[in-house]
Amino acid sequence: MVLRSHHSNRTPTMASSAFILSTTPFLSGPRLRSGSFTSSARPLSLGVSPHSRRVRTTLRANAETDEKTPATDSSSASSPEERPNTTFEAPSFDTDVFSNFVDSAQSRIEDLQKQFSEVDSDELVENAKETSTGLIDNVLAGDWLNRGELYGGIQLVFVILLLRSPGGLDGLVSFLCGPLILFAGAFISGKSLWDLGRKQLSIWPAPVPNGDLKTNGLYEYVRHPMYSGLILASAGWSVSTGSPARLALTIAFAAFLAKKISVEEEYLLETYPEYSTYCDKVTNKILPGIY
């Protein structure tokens, strides 16, 4: 073998066979004697082995196959049965129930609008004026200082105290039944006023002059239903506001009305002789079956 240097133009020299065989044992054959060189030694081969050629050939074939084969999306290659269903499905909704609810609400709204349209505002204003005028006339009518003014004045004081703003004695007592009692008392008072008549409304124990004895409506159950409504409304207001002071005033107000009823009935017996028969028929004053 001839070894040539890259950086020199000197004449090539022959390498000794012993140096070649000692540095490349895998190329050496049988041991050589010193100073001899036989043809049985394998020649030095710097080429590629057959196994390497097969590996290169296989890699090159695979690369050519990848270049020829077009890239495909795994999601498109899968069958429709294998792909997950990503379509959004809206929840089922019963439109008939919703439509019926809307129709019912709209029908009720139309009924309320019809009722309000039938209300005559001028008539309401006129009735309010007549009621206030009649109350003033009834307060001023009769014999002064002989109509039980003391009881009427105390009644007004109780009403003012109940409507005043809460004071320091009020607590945080509150019940759900308060508004119910309040509206029930207001309804009873209003119905009693309707049965009695606006022209006979007065705060004095003595009846108004030229009045009539009323025994129909709520007066068939108790003799003084208007006072029953006032007591209930006062109790409901006291409970709704959580005011122990108002509740105590309500109890005192009820006791006062009981005394006022005794005085008022004396005036009624003097004014209406048939009132005793009415008392025998309707035995309760404020609460049916109780008092």
PDB file of C-alpha atoms in Angstrom, residues 145-271:
ATOM      1  CA  LEU A 145    -119.675  68.867  74.304  1.00  0.00           C
ATOM      2  CA  ASN A 146    -122.593  66.461  74.408  1.00  0.00           C
ATOM      3  CA  ARG A 147    -121.515  64.022  71.712  1.00  0.00           C
ATOM      4  CA  GLY A 148    -118.729  62.144  73.517  1.00  0.00           C
ATOM      5  CA  GLU A 149    -115.924  64.333  72.089  1.00  0.00           C
ATOM      6  CA  LEU A 150    -113.474  62.940  74.595  1.00  0.00           C
ATOM      7  CA  TYR A 151    -113.690  59.464  73.097  1.00  0.00           C
ATOM      8  CA  GLY A 152    -113.357  60.769  69.562  1.00  0.00           C
ATOM      9  CA  GLY A 153    -110.294  62.776  70.491  1.00  0.00           C
ATOM     10  CA  ILE A 154    -108.630  59.804  72.213  1.00  0.00           C
ATOM     11  CA  GLN A 155    -109.359  57.685  69.123  1.00  0.00           C
ATOM     12  CA  LEU A 156    -107.566  60.214  66.935  1.00  0.00           C
ATOM     13  CA  VAL A 157    -104.591  60.216  69.304  1.00  0.00           C
ATOM     14  CA  PHE A 158    -104.313  56.421  69.005  1.00  0.00           C
ATOM     15  CA  VAL A 159    -104.430  56.603  65.210  1.00  0.00           C
ATOM     16  CA  ILE A 160    -101.722  59.280  65.122  1.00  0.00           C
ATOM     17  CA  LEU A 161     -99.491  57.297  67.478  1.00  0.00           C
ATOM     18  CA  LEU A 162     -99.880  54.181  65.325  1.00  0.00           C
ATOM     19  CA  LEU A 163     -98.950  56.068  62.140  1.00  0.00           C
ATOM     20  CA  ARG A 164     -95.986  57.911  63.604  1.00  0.00           C
ATOM     21  CA  SER A 165     -92.395  56.939  62.795  1.00  0.00           C
ATOM     22  CA  PRO A 166     -90.862  54.164  64.949  1.00  0.00           C
ATOM     23  CA  GLY A 167     -89.469  55.252  68.287  1.00  0.00           C
ATOM     24  CA  GLY A 168     -86.766  53.962  70.597  1.00  0.00           C
ATOM     25  CA  LEU A 169     -88.997  51.247  72.126  1.00  0.00           C
ATOM     26  CA  ASP A 170     -89.473  49.505  68.820  1.00  0.00           C
ATOM     27  CA  GLY A 171     -87.620  46.240  68.292  1.00  0.00           C
ATOM     28  CA  LEU A 172     -86.926  43.979  65.365  1.00  0.00           C
ATOM     29  CA  VAL A 173     -89.996  41.772  65.821  1.00  0.00           C
ATOM     30  CA  SER A 174     -91.410  40.838  62.434  1.00  0.00           C
ATOM     31  CA  PHE A 175     -93.840  38.117  61.365  1.00  0.00           C
ATOM     32  CA  LEU A 176     -95.082  37.007  57.998  1.00  0.00           C
ATOM     33  CA  CYS A 177     -98.707  37.200  59.125  1.00  0.00           C
ATOM     34  CA  GLY A 178     -98.497  40.958  59.719  1.00  0.00           C
ATOM     35  CA  PRO A 179     -99.383  42.090  56.163  1.00  0.00           C
ATOM     36  CA  LEU A 180    -102.202  39.536  55.984  1.00  0.00           C
ATOM     37  CA  ILE A 181    -103.795  40.846  59.187  1.00  0.00           C
ATOM     38  CA  LEU A 182    -103.280  44.424  58.011  1.00  0.00           C
ATOM     39  CA  PHE A 183    -105.053  43.909  54.686  1.00  0.00           C
ATOM     40  CA  ALA A 184    -107.831  41.880  56.334  1.00  0.00           C
ATOM     41  CA  GLY A 185    -108.505  44.696  58.792  1.00  0.00           C
ATOM     42  CA  ALA A 186    -108.443  47.309  56.037  1.00  0.00           C
ATOM     43  CA  PHE A 187    -110.925  45.263  53.998  1.00  0.00           C
ATOM     44  CA  ILE A 188    -113.307  44.841  56.936  1.00  0.00           C
ATOM     45  CA  SER A 189    -113.175  48.555  57.713  1.00  0.00           C
ATOM     46  CA  GLY A 190    -113.822  49.470  54.082  1.00  0.00           C
ATOM     47  CA  LYS A 191    -116.711  47.017  53.763  1.00  0.00           C
ATOM     48  CA  SER A 192    -118.234  48.293  57.010  1.00  0.00           C
ATOM     49  CA  LEU A 193    -118.014  51.869  55.734  1.00  0.00           C
ATOM     50  CA  TRP A 194    -119.733  50.801  52.520  1.00  0.00           C
ATOM     51  CA  ASP A 195    -122.551  49.073  54.459  1.00  0.00           C
ATOM     52  CA  LEU A 196    -122.975  52.006  56.841  1.00  0.00           C
ATOM     53  CA  GLY A 197    -122.966  54.679  54.152  1.00  0.00           C
ATOM     54  CA  ARG A 198    -120.649  57.628  53.703  1.00  0.00           C
ATOM     55  CA  LYS A 199    -123.211  60.085  55.008  1.00  0.00           C
ATOM     56  CA  GLN A 200    -123.329  58.422  58.424  1.00  0.00           C
ATOM     57  CA  LEU A 201    -119.550  58.287  59.017  1.00  0.00           C
ATOM     58  CA  SER A 202    -118.506  60.017  62.238  1.00  0.00           C
ATOM     59  CA  ILE A 203    -115.889  59.631  64.986  1.00  0.00           C
ATOM     60  CA  TRP A 204    -118.287  60.671  67.776  1.00  0.00           C
ATOM     61  CA  PRO A 205    -120.135  58.082  69.847  1.00  0.00           C
ATOM     62  CA  ALA A 206    -123.420  59.864  69.191  1.00  0.00           C
ATOM     63  CA  PRO A 207    -125.035  58.998  65.838  1.00  0.00           C
ATOM     64  CA  VAL A 208    -125.372  61.682  63.184  1.00  0.00           C
ATOM     65  CA  PRO A 209    -128.647  63.587  63.031  1.00  0.00           C
ATOM     66  CA  ASN A 210    -131.289  62.195  60.685  1.00  0.00           C
ATOM     67  CA  GLY A 211    -129.347  58.943  60.323  1.00  0.00           C
ATOM     68  CA  ASP A 212    -130.588  55.380  59.820  1.00  0.00           C
ATOM     69  CA  LEU A 213    -129.871  52.222  61.812  1.00  0.00           C
ATOM     70  CA  LYS A 214    -127.903  49.793  59.634  1.00  0.00           C
ATOM     71  CA  THR A 215    -128.337  46.078  60.295  1.00  0.00           C
ATOM     72  CA  ASN A 216    -127.321  44.540  56.945  1.00  0.00           C
ATOM     73  CA  GLY A 217    -123.969  43.496  55.483  1.00  0.00           C
ATOM     74  CA  LEU A 218    -121.248  42.950  58.084  1.00  0.00           C
ATOM     75  CA  TYR A 219    -123.605  44.402  60.691  1.00  0.00           C
ATOM     76  CA  GLU A 220    -125.466  41.104  60.584  1.00  0.00           C
ATOM     77  CA  TYR A 221    -122.502  39.394  62.310  1.00  0.00           C
ATOM     78  CA  VAL A 222    -121.220  42.013  64.763  1.00  0.00           C
ATOM     79  CA  ARG A 223    -122.678  45.332  65.885  1.00  0.00           C
ATOM     80  CA  HIS A 224    -119.461  47.322  65.296  1.00  0.00           C
ATOM     81  CA  PRO A 225    -117.558  45.731  62.392  1.00  0.00           C
ATOM     82  CA  MET A 226    -115.701  48.966  61.595  1.00  0.00           C
ATOM     83  CA  TYR A 227    -113.969  48.835  64.964  1.00  0.00           C
ATOM     84  CA  SER A 228    -113.116  45.190  64.318  1.00  0.00           C
ATOM     85  CA  GLY A 229    -111.328  46.230  61.117  1.00  0.00           C
ATOM     86  CA  LEU A 230    -109.466  49.033  62.893  1.00  0.00           C
ATOM     87  CA  ILE A 231    -108.165  46.672  65.582  1.00  0.00           C
ATOM     88  CA  LEU A 232    -107.062  44.059  63.043  1.00  0.00           C
ATOM     89  CA  ALA A 233    -105.360  46.651  60.828  1.00  0.00           C
ATOM     90  CA  SER A 234    -103.561  48.135  63.828  1.00  0.00           C
ATOM     91  CA  ALA A 235    -102.365  44.700  64.940  1.00  0.00           C
ATOM     92  CA  GLY A 236    -101.201  43.847  61.421  1.00  0.00           C
ATOM     93  CA  TRP A 237     -99.301  47.116  61.112  1.00  0.00           C
ATOM     94  CA  SER A 238     -97.653  46.583  64.504  1.00  0.00           C
ATOM     95  CA  VAL A 239     -96.536  43.076  63.587  1.00  0.00           C
ATOM     96  CA  SER A 240     -95.372  44.068  60.081  1.00  0.00           C
ATOM     97  CA  THR A 241     -93.120  46.807  61.426  1.00  0.00           C
ATOM     98  CA  GLY A 242     -91.885  44.635  64.308  1.00  0.00           C
ATOM     99  CA  SER A 243     -92.826  47.289  66.847  1.00  0.00           C
ATOM    100  CA  PRO A 244     -93.638  46.160  70.403  1.00  0.00           C
ATOM    101  CA  ALA A 245     -94.651  49.741  71.185  1.00  0.00           C
ATOM    102  CA  ARG A 246     -97.249  49.717  68.388  1.00  0.00           C
ATOM    103  CA  LEU A 247     -98.487  46.322  69.549  1.00  0.00           C
ATOM    104  CA  ALA A 248     -98.944  47.656  73.067  1.00  0.00           C
ATOM    105  CA  LEU A 249    -100.794  50.670  71.639  1.00  0.00           C
ATOM    106  CA  THR A 250    -103.012  48.317  69.656  1.00  0.00           C
ATOM    107  CA  ILE A 251    -104.006  46.465  72.834  1.00  0.00           C
ATOM    108  CA  ALA A 252    -104.737  49.740  74.578  1.00  0.00           C
ATOM    109  CA  PHE A 253    -106.637  50.923  71.491  1.00  0.00           C
ATOM    110  CA  ALA A 254    -108.821  47.796  71.584  1.00  0.00           C
ATOM    111  CA  ALA A 255    -109.577  48.327  75.284  1.00  0.00           C
ATOM    112  CA  PHE A 256    -110.476  51.953  74.560  1.00  0.00           C
ATOM    113  CA  LEU A 257    -112.797  50.979  71.692  1.00  0.00           C
ATOM    114  CA  ALA A 258    -114.560  48.502  73.956  1.00  0.00           C
ATOM    115  CA  LYS A 259    -115.309  51.365  76.381  1.00  0.00           C
ATOM    116  CA  LYS A 260    -116.335  53.651  73.532  1.00  0.00           C
ATOM    117  CA  ILE A 261    -118.749  50.981  72.258  1.00  0.00           C
ATOM    118  CA  SER A 262    -120.542  50.957  75.630  1.00  0.00           C
ATOM    119  CA  VAL A 263    -120.985  54.727  75.473  1.00  0.00           C
ATOM    120  CA  GLU A 264    -121.968  54.631  71.801  1.00  0.00           C
ATOM    121  CA  GLU A 265    -124.636  52.021  72.361  1.00  0.00           C
ATOM    122  CA  GLU A 266    -126.240  54.191  75.009  1.00  0.00           C
ATOM    123  CA  TYR A 267    -126.622  56.920  72.403  1.00  0.00           C
ATOM    124  CA  LEU A 268    -127.954  54.379  69.899  1.00  0.00           C
ATOM    125  CA  LEU A 269    -130.574  53.122  72.362  1.00  0.00           C
ATOM    126  CA  GLU A 270    -131.737  56.686  72.940  1.00  0.00           C
ATOM    127  CA  THR A 271    -131.831  57.508  69.224  1.00  0.00           C
TER     128      THR A 271
END
